[in-house]
Short mmCIF file of C-alpha atoms in Angstrom, two decimals:
data_model
loop_
_atom_site.label_atom_id
_atom_site.label_comp_id
_atom_site.label_asym_id
_atom_site.label_seq_id
_atom_site.Cartn_x
_atom_site.Cartn_y
_atom_site.Cartn_z
CA UNK A 16 -109.19 5.28 -26.75
CA UNK A 17 -109.31 4.28 -23.13
CA UNK A 18 -107.59 6.66 -20.76
CA UNK A 19 -105.55 4.92 -18.07
CA UNK A 20 -104.98 6.51 -14.75
CA UNK A 21 -101.87 5.49 -12.74
CA UNK A 22 -102.51 5.59 -9.07
CA UNK A 23 -99.79 6.44 -6.50
CA UNK A 24 -99.66 2.82 -5.37
CA UNK A 25 -99.03 1.55 -8.86
CA UNK A 26 -96.38 4.25 -9.39
CA UNK A 27 -94.45 3.15 -6.31
CA UNK A 28 -94.59 -0.51 -7.38
CA UNK A 29 -93.27 0.39 -10.82
CA UNK A 30 -90.45 2.43 -9.45
CA UNK A 31 -89.47 -0.38 -7.08
CA UNK A 32 -89.40 -2.87 -9.94
CA UNK A 33 -87.36 -0.52 -12.08
CA UNK A 34 -85.02 0.11 -9.23
CA UNK A 35 -84.59 -3.62 -8.63
CA UNK A 36 -83.90 -4.19 -12.28
CA UNK A 37 -81.48 -1.27 -12.51
CA UNK A 38 -79.76 -2.43 -9.33
CA UNK A 39 -79.27 -5.82 -10.86
CA UNK A 40 -77.73 -4.24 -13.93
CA UNK A 41 -75.38 -2.20 -11.73
CA UNK A 42 -74.37 -5.30 -9.78
CA UNK A 43 -73.80 -7.19 -12.97
CA UNK A 44 -71.69 -4.42 -14.40
CA UNK A 45 -69.62 -3.77 -11.28
CA UNK A 46 -69.07 -7.27 -9.90
CA UNK A 47 -69.38 -9.61 -12.85
CA UNK A 48 -72.63 -11.09 -11.61
CA UNK A 49 -73.48 -13.41 -8.72
CA UNK A 50 -71.42 -16.18 -7.02
CA UNK A 51 -70.23 -17.52 -10.33
CA UNK A 52 -68.66 -14.14 -11.22
CA UNK A 53 -66.66 -14.00 -7.92
CA UNK A 54 -65.05 -17.38 -8.56
CA UNK A 55 -63.98 -16.27 -11.97
CA UNK A 56 -62.16 -13.26 -10.54
CA UNK A 57 -60.13 -15.43 -8.15
CA UNK A 58 -59.13 -17.72 -10.94
CA UNK A 59 -58.10 -14.80 -13.14
CA UNK A 60 -55.90 -13.27 -10.36
CA UNK A 61 -54.22 -16.61 -9.70
CA UNK A 62 -53.51 -16.96 -13.38
CA UNK A 63 -52.02 -13.46 -13.44
CA UNK A 64 -49.81 -14.14 -10.42
CA UNK A 65 -48.64 -17.39 -11.96
CA UNK A 66 -47.84 -15.60 -15.21
CA UNK A 67 -45.92 -12.90 -13.37
CA UNK A 68 -43.96 -15.48 -11.42
CA UNK A 69 -43.02 -17.15 -14.63
CA UNK A 70 -41.68 -13.87 -15.97
CA UNK A 71 -39.59 -12.99 -12.87
CA UNK A 72 -36.06 -14.42 -12.63
CA UNK A 73 -35.15 -16.50 -9.59
CA UNK A 74 -31.54 -15.25 -9.77
CA UNK A 75 -30.78 -13.30 -6.58
CA UNK A 76 -27.93 -10.81 -7.07
CA UNK A 77 -26.08 -9.29 -4.11
CA UNK A 78 -23.71 -6.32 -4.44
CA UNK A 79 -21.22 -5.31 -1.76
CA UNK A 80 -20.77 -2.77 -0.34
CA UNK A 81 -24.45 -2.01 -0.05
CA UNK A 82 -25.91 0.82 -2.06
CA UNK A 83 -25.01 4.24 -0.66
CA UNK A 84 -22.08 3.07 1.50
CA UNK A 85 -19.12 5.37 2.18
CA UNK A 86 -15.66 4.68 3.67
CA UNK A 87 -15.56 1.42 1.74
CA UNK A 88 -12.35 -0.57 1.50
CA UNK A 89 -10.25 -0.18 -1.61
CA UNK A 90 -9.26 -3.85 -1.46
CA UNK A 91 -12.03 -6.36 -0.74
CA UNK A 92 -15.20 -4.32 -0.46
CA UNK A 93 -16.40 -4.55 -4.07
CA UNK A 94 -17.94 -7.90 -4.87
CA UNK A 95 -20.95 -9.27 -6.74
CA UNK A 96 -22.45 -12.70 -5.99
CA UNK A 97 -25.58 -14.51 -7.26
CA UNK A 98 -27.61 -17.43 -5.98
CA UNK A 99 -30.11 -19.44 -8.02
CA UNK A 100 -28.48 -18.28 -11.19
CA UNK A 101 -25.26 -17.27 -12.95
CA UNK A 102 -23.75 -13.88 -13.66
CA UNK A 103 -23.80 -12.84 -17.31
CA UNK A 104 -22.44 -9.32 -17.10
CA UNK A 105 -21.00 -6.95 -14.49
CA UNK A 106 -19.96 -3.36 -15.24
CA UNK A 107 -18.11 -1.26 -12.72
CA UNK A 108 -17.27 2.40 -13.38
CA UNK A 109 -16.23 5.51 -11.54
CA UNK A 110 -18.67 8.38 -11.36
CA UNK A 111 -17.14 9.93 -14.47
CA UNK A 112 -17.53 6.71 -16.45
CA UNK A 113 -14.04 5.28 -16.25
CA UNK A 114 -14.22 1.50 -16.48
CA UNK A 115 -12.88 -0.68 -13.71
CA UNK A 116 -11.56 -4.04 -14.89
CA UNK A 117 -12.95 -7.12 -13.18
CA UNK A 118 -13.49 -10.86 -13.69
CA UNK A 119 -16.40 -13.25 -13.28
CA UNK A 120 -15.44 -16.49 -11.53
CA UNK A 121 -15.23 -19.80 -13.39
CA UNK A 122 -18.56 -20.96 -11.93
CA UNK A 123 -20.12 -17.59 -12.80
CA UNK A 124 -21.32 -17.18 -9.22
CA UNK A 125 -19.19 -14.15 -8.28
CA UNK A 126 -17.30 -11.15 -9.66
CA UNK A 127 -14.64 -8.82 -8.27
CA UNK A 128 -12.32 -6.12 -9.57
CA UNK A 129 -8.88 -7.17 -10.77
CA UNK A 130 -7.28 -3.87 -9.77
CA UNK A 131 -7.10 -1.99 -6.47
CA UNK A 132 -9.63 0.80 -6.17
CA UNK A 133 -8.76 4.42 -5.51
CA UNK A 134 -9.45 6.24 -2.31
CA UNK A 135 -12.19 8.91 -2.02
CA UNK A 136 -13.78 7.73 -5.26
CA UNK A 137 -17.43 7.00 -6.10
CA UNK A 138 -18.08 3.74 -7.96
CA UNK A 139 -21.14 2.31 -9.68
CA UNK A 140 -21.91 -1.35 -10.27
CA UNK A 141 -24.51 -2.75 -12.65
CA UNK A 142 -24.97 -6.55 -12.63
CA UNK A 143 -26.98 -8.95 -14.74
CA UNK A 144 -27.71 -12.63 -14.13
CA UNK A 145 -29.88 -15.42 -15.49
CA UNK A 146 -31.67 -18.23 -13.70
CA UNK A 147 -32.01 -21.81 -15.00
CA UNK A 148 -34.98 -20.80 -17.09
CA UNK A 149 -32.99 -18.09 -18.86
CA UNK A 150 -34.91 -15.28 -17.15
CA UNK A 151 -32.82 -12.17 -16.55
CA UNK A 152 -32.34 -10.26 -13.29
CA UNK A 153 -30.65 -6.87 -12.77
CA UNK A 154 -29.13 -5.13 -9.73
CA UNK A 155 -27.41 -1.76 -9.32
CA UNK A 156 -25.52 -0.04 -6.51
CA UNK A 157 -23.09 2.74 -5.90
CA UNK A 158 -20.61 3.42 -3.07
CA UNK A 159 -17.69 5.65 -2.14
CA UNK A 160 -14.33 4.44 -0.95
CA UNK A 161 -12.56 5.58 2.19
CA UNK A 162 -11.03 9.07 2.02
CA UNK A 163 -7.33 9.82 2.61
CA UNK A 164 -8.41 11.81 5.69
CA UNK A 165 -9.91 8.71 7.24
CA UNK A 166 -7.29 6.21 6.16
CA UNK A 167 -3.56 5.53 6.41
CA UNK A 168 -1.00 3.75 4.25
CA UNK A 169 2.59 2.66 4.88
CA UNK A 170 5.36 3.50 2.40
CA UNK A 171 7.87 0.74 2.73
CA UNK A 172 11.33 -0.33 1.61
CA UNK A 173 12.74 -2.51 0.10
CA UNK A 174 10.61 -3.06 -3.00
CA UNK A 175 8.93 -6.29 -3.93
CA UNK A 176 11.20 -8.56 -5.98
CA UNK A 177 14.39 -6.63 -5.17
CA UNK A 178 17.74 -8.04 -4.09
CA UNK A 179 19.42 -6.22 -1.24
CA UNK A 180 22.32 -6.46 1.17
CA UNK A 181 22.33 -8.23 4.51
CA UNK A 182 21.78 -5.08 6.49
CA UNK A 183 18.53 -3.96 4.81
CA UNK A 184 15.72 -3.63 7.33
CA UNK A 185 12.07 -3.63 6.43
CA UNK A 186 11.24 0.02 7.02
CA UNK A 187 7.65 1.35 6.98
CA UNK A 188 6.74 5.00 7.15
CA UNK A 189 3.04 5.69 7.73
CA UNK A 190 1.36 8.76 6.36
CA UNK A 191 -0.66 9.25 9.59
CA UNK A 192 0.35 9.20 13.23
CA UNK A 193 -0.33 5.72 14.65
CA UNK A 194 -1.68 5.52 18.19
CA UNK A 195 -2.95 1.94 18.08
CA UNK A 196 0.59 0.62 17.51
CA UNK A 197 0.03 -2.86 18.89
CA UNK A 198 -2.97 -3.53 16.63
CA UNK A 199 -1.19 -2.22 13.58
CA UNK A 200 1.99 -4.19 14.28
CA UNK A 201 -0.04 -7.31 14.86
CA UNK A 202 -1.31 -7.10 11.30
CA UNK A 203 2.19 -6.90 9.78
CA UNK A 204 4.30 -10.04 9.68
CA UNK A 205 7.93 -10.30 8.46
CA UNK A 206 9.50 -13.72 8.06
CA UNK A 207 12.74 -15.10 6.65
CA UNK A 208 13.41 -18.38 4.88
CA UNK A 209 16.49 -18.63 7.15
CA UNK A 210 14.22 -19.06 10.19
CA UNK A 211 15.67 -15.97 11.94
CA UNK A 212 13.42 -14.30 14.52
CA UNK A 213 12.23 -10.95 13.17
CA UNK A 214 10.97 -8.22 15.51
CA UNK A 215 9.42 -4.80 14.86
CA UNK A 216 10.65 -1.59 16.47
CA UNK A 217 8.73 1.74 16.59
CA UNK A 218 11.03 4.78 16.32
CA UNK A 219 8.07 7.13 16.57
CA UNK A 220 4.37 7.28 15.75
CA UNK A 221 4.96 6.97 12.01
CA UNK A 222 7.98 4.69 11.55
CA UNK A 223 8.11 0.95 12.19
CA UNK A 224 11.23 -1.10 11.20
CA UNK A 225 11.74 -4.88 11.29
CA UNK A 226 15.05 -6.74 11.57
CA UNK A 227 16.54 -9.93 13.05
CA UNK A 228 19.09 -10.02 15.87
CA UNK A 229 22.01 -10.30 13.46
CA UNK A 230 22.28 -9.42 9.79
CA UNK A 231 20.07 -11.37 7.39
CA UNK A 232 21.57 -14.63 6.15
CA UNK A 233 22.97 -14.28 2.61
CA UNK A 234 20.80 -15.91 -0.03
CA UNK A 235 17.69 -16.00 2.15
CA UNK A 236 14.26 -14.66 1.18
CA UNK A 237 12.30 -12.23 3.35
CA UNK A 238 8.54 -11.89 3.13
CA UNK A 239 6.39 -9.12 4.50
CA UNK A 240 2.59 -9.39 4.69
CA UNK A 241 0.51 -6.26 5.21
CA UNK A 242 -2.99 -7.08 6.39
CA UNK A 243 -4.04 -3.54 7.37
CA UNK A 244 -7.31 -3.23 5.50
CA UNK A 245 -9.85 -1.96 8.03
CA UNK A 246 -7.38 -1.91 10.93
CA UNK A 247 -7.83 1.20 13.05
CA UNK A 248 -4.51 2.99 13.37
CA UNK A 249 -5.94 5.96 15.24
CA UNK A 250 -9.40 7.18 16.15
CA UNK A 251 -11.42 7.30 12.92
CA UNK A 252 -8.42 6.39 10.75
CA UNK A 253 -8.21 2.88 9.26
CA UNK A 254 -5.69 1.06 7.08
CA UNK A 255 -6.30 0.26 3.41
CA UNK A 256 -3.35 -1.94 2.46
CA UNK A 257 -3.45 -5.67 1.88
CA UNK A 258 -0.44 -7.07 0.08
CA UNK A 259 2.52 -9.46 0.27
CA UNK A 260 6.03 -8.35 -0.54
CA UNK A 261 9.12 -10.58 -0.89
CA UNK A 262 12.73 -9.68 -1.49
CA UNK A 263 16.01 -11.58 -1.65
CA UNK A 264 19.10 -11.11 0.41
CA UNK A 265 22.24 -11.08 -1.73
CA UNK A 266 25.79 -12.04 -0.79
CA UNK A 267 27.00 -11.11 2.71
CA UNK A 268 29.08 -7.99 2.17
CA UNK A 269 30.30 -5.76 5.04
CA UNK A 270 32.81 -2.96 4.60
CA UNK A 271 34.73 -1.52 7.55
CA UNK A 272 36.08 2.04 7.43
CA UNK A 273 38.88 2.76 9.90
CA UNK A 274 39.38 6.53 10.13
CA UNK A 275 42.60 6.00 12.09
CA UNK A 276 44.32 3.89 9.47
CA UNK A 277 42.39 5.61 6.67
CA UNK A 278 41.66 2.31 5.02
CA UNK A 279 38.45 0.42 4.24
CA UNK A 280 38.35 -3.39 4.26
CA UNK A 281 35.65 -5.03 2.17
CA UNK A 282 34.62 -8.56 3.17
CA UNK A 283 32.25 -10.83 1.30
CA UNK A 284 30.90 -13.97 2.86
CA UNK A 285 33.54 -13.60 5.56
CA UNK A 286 36.53 -13.23 3.25
CA UNK A 287 38.45 -10.00 2.48
CA UNK A 288 38.02 -9.10 -1.19
CA UNK A 289 39.39 -5.55 -1.30
CA UNK A 290 41.31 -2.97 0.75
CA UNK A 291 40.71 0.63 -0.30
CA UNK A 292 42.42 3.87 0.90
CA UNK A 293 39.88 6.42 2.13
CA UNK A 294 39.62 9.98 3.42
CA UNK A 295 37.04 10.40 6.23
CA UNK A 296 35.81 13.53 8.00
CA UNK A 297 38.35 16.10 9.13
CA UNK A 298 39.02 16.67 12.84
CA UNK A 299 36.59 19.62 12.65
CA UNK A 300 33.89 17.64 10.83
CA UNK A 301 34.18 14.07 12.02
CA UNK A 302 32.29 11.20 10.38
CA UNK A 303 29.66 9.43 12.47
CA UNK A 304 30.73 6.08 13.87
CA UNK A 305 28.63 2.93 13.84
CA UNK A 306 26.93 0.44 11.54
CA UNK A 307 25.41 2.22 8.55
CA UNK A 308 23.34 0.77 5.68
CA UNK A 309 23.52 1.94 2.06
CA UNK A 310 20.06 3.26 1.35
CA UNK A 311 20.51 4.93 -2.05
CA UNK A 312 23.02 4.85 -4.94
CA UNK A 313 23.70 7.62 -7.46
CA UNK A 314 26.21 7.37 -10.29
CA UNK A 315 26.49 11.16 -10.00
CA UNK A 316 24.82 13.61 -7.70
CA UNK A 317 25.08 17.23 -6.50
CA UNK A 318 26.33 17.97 -2.99
CA UNK A 319 25.62 21.45 -1.68
CA UNK A 320 27.01 22.28 1.75
CA UNK A 321 24.12 24.69 2.49
CA UNK A 322 21.64 21.81 2.57
CA UNK A 323 23.45 20.22 5.56
CA UNK A 324 24.43 23.35 7.47
CA UNK A 325 27.87 24.07 5.97
CA UNK A 326 27.51 27.70 4.85
CA UNK A 327 29.70 30.78 4.36
CA UNK A 328 28.87 34.22 5.67
CA UNK A 329 26.88 34.92 2.53
CA UNK A 330 24.66 31.93 3.19
CA UNK A 331 26.00 29.90 0.32
CA UNK A 332 27.41 26.44 0.85
CA UNK A 333 31.05 25.97 1.78
CA UNK A 334 31.07 23.60 -1.16
CA UNK A 335 28.75 23.00 -4.08
CA UNK A 336 29.87 20.07 -6.28
CA UNK A 337 27.35 19.29 -9.02
CA UNK A 338 28.83 16.00 -10.25
CA UNK A 339 30.01 13.95 -7.27
CA UNK A 340 30.69 10.47 -8.69
CA UNK A 341 29.60 7.11 -7.32
CA UNK A 342 27.73 8.38 -4.27
CA UNK A 343 25.98 6.09 -1.82
CA UNK A 344 23.87 7.41 1.09
CA UNK A 345 24.62 6.21 4.60
CA UNK A 346 22.39 8.55 6.66
CA UNK A 347 19.31 10.70 6.15
CA UNK A 348 21.31 13.71 7.45
CA UNK A 349 23.74 13.62 4.56
CA UNK A 350 26.53 11.12 5.28
CA UNK A 351 27.70 9.45 2.03
CA UNK A 352 30.50 7.22 0.91
CA UNK A 353 31.42 8.58 -2.49
CA UNK A 354 34.04 9.11 -5.16
CA UNK A 355 36.30 12.20 -5.01
CA UNK A 356 38.05 13.58 -8.11
CA UNK A 357 38.93 17.04 -6.76
CA UNK A 358 41.22 15.96 -3.92
CA UNK A 359 44.90 15.11 -4.37
CA UNK A 360 45.53 11.34 -4.59
CA UNK A 361 47.76 11.65 -1.55
CA UNK A 362 44.86 12.31 0.82
CA UNK A 363 43.36 8.84 0.28
CA UNK A 364 44.98 6.72 2.91
CA UNK A 365 46.93 9.77 4.09
CA UNK A 366 44.58 12.43 5.59
CA UNK A 367 40.98 12.89 6.71
CA UNK A 368 39.79 16.04 4.92
CA UNK A 369 36.01 15.77 4.25
CA UNK A 370 33.02 17.50 5.81
CA UNK A 371 31.91 14.16 7.28
CA UNK A 372 31.59 11.82 4.36
CA UNK A 373 33.89 8.96 3.41
CA UNK A 374 35.76 9.70 0.17
CA UNK A 375 37.35 7.31 -2.35
CA UNK A 376 39.72 8.29 -5.15
CA UNK A 377 37.72 8.67 -8.37
CA UNK A 378 37.56 10.37 -11.77
CA UNK A 379 35.33 13.19 -12.99
CA UNK A 380 32.40 11.93 -15.03
CA UNK A 381 32.08 8.59 -13.21
CA UNK A 382 33.09 6.69 -16.35
CA UNK A 383 36.48 5.33 -15.32
CA UNK A 384 35.84 1.85 -13.92
CA UNK A 385 39.49 1.45 -12.85
CA UNK A 386 39.16 3.83 -9.89
CA UNK A 387 38.57 2.69 -6.31
CA UNK A 388 35.36 4.76 -6.18
CA UNK A 389 33.97 3.02 -9.27
CA UNK A 390 34.97 -0.45 -8.03
CA UNK A 391 33.23 0.05 -4.70
CA UNK A 392 30.11 1.46 -6.34
CA UNK A 393 29.90 -1.38 -8.86
CA UNK A 394 30.41 -4.00 -6.18
CA UNK A 395 27.93 -2.57 -3.64
CA UNK A 396 24.16 -2.80 -3.40
CA UNK A 397 21.45 -1.09 -1.41
CA UNK A 398 21.35 -2.80 1.98
CA UNK A 399 25.08 -3.44 2.26
CA UNK A 400 26.61 -2.51 5.61
CA UNK A 401 29.40 0.03 6.06
CA UNK A 402 30.89 0.07 9.55
CA UNK A 403 32.76 3.24 10.50
CA UNK A 404 35.09 3.34 13.45
CA UNK A 405 37.85 5.39 15.13
CA UNK A 406 36.56 8.80 13.99
CA UNK A 407 36.21 10.22 17.44
CA UNK A 408 32.60 11.22 16.76
CA UNK A 409 29.36 9.88 18.30
CA UNK A 410 27.53 6.84 17.00
CA UNK A 411 24.96 7.65 14.35
CA UNK A 412 21.39 7.64 15.66
CA UNK A 413 19.57 4.44 14.80
CA UNK A 414 16.74 6.30 13.04
CA UNK A 415 19.13 8.48 11.02
CA UNK A 416 18.80 6.42 7.86
CA UNK A 417 18.37 2.63 8.01
CA UNK A 418 20.74 2.30 10.90
CA UNK A 419 18.79 0.39 13.55
CA UNK A 420 21.68 -2.06 13.91
CA UNK A 421 23.22 0.40 16.36
CA UNK A 422 20.68 -0.70 18.92
CA UNK A 423 21.35 -3.84 20.94
CA UNK A 424 18.89 -6.69 20.50
CA UNK A 425 17.31 -5.96 23.89
CA UNK A 426 16.97 -2.28 23.03
CA UNK A 427 15.43 -3.23 19.69
CA UNK A 428 12.89 -5.56 21.21
CA UNK A 429 11.96 -2.96 23.82
CA UNK A 430 10.65 -0.83 20.98
CA UNK A 431 8.14 -3.42 19.89
CA UNK A 432 4.42 -2.81 20.60
CA UNK A 433 3.61 -6.52 20.85
#
């Protein structure tokens, strides 16, 4: 057998050839081989992108407020909309899973809650939509509504849908001190179907009342619009209310109490319908004078003298009657016009004996409708005016109850922030 000898030169040439061949294999393995392989990669990527695009929905869902928001409005903040598609499902819940009712619009382009949200509450929204090709899109968000610390509300009277007397003002008591009075008042409008001019008056930083120059016209409708959502009432404190309230004015009834004659004359639509003997405050405890508005009615109530400063040496009330019949409040400080069953019938129309209230002859139990006290109670409504005169006492303060009618029109308008 012939023995072959491999020289160094031949060895190097062999290694180079092997290296070239191995390199070609590596290139083929890593890159797919030559120019033709590169073109194939581009086509494959384009095909993959096209396939992915076909799988992705074109529906574009937007949720408001944006994810992570705080101090969101409880009225109009929550809303879901979609473009290039239609909404198929929206679920809104509180953090603890309580469902919030809502409704998708007829065109399926938007959704919003059907109930007012709660303050200082975290909410979650999950929305689903489809595009024209039936491809599904999803969106999620969560937000927190404004806290009570950073918001204010107004508690108002009268109630929506109620019927009240001609003296009933719109009275709003805010739960926070209002410093931006002009801006807040500008976002509250009160109008009457009678066309009467209505003006607001600030009694202090938390109470705003509205009334016309003269009593409301009987049979008219009064509408109040609160547009306070997002309105800054004070530094860092914004409103959250957005609502419309309407109430009706009933017949025009005004009752005049004359402490001198000890009689009350009831007029309705300008005509006298009843004259009732009364007993007003004694010379030591005179009844306030002025125009007062019935703000509450109680078929029976307890009257304890200690709650209004009439006490004996032992600290107990000079009187404590647990079943005063047919009581109607005239002032916040405790002035009532009410039935009286414990006094002799002779005092009504004959003597002023009360601790400051106006008393009418009545029966214990408030079930005898033949008494003057029962008649007046049954024929009166919240908002009716009771004018008290000739008592010798001072005029009731306009903010003591709903008694702003004791301010002249110029005085009333001077209290407006607009």
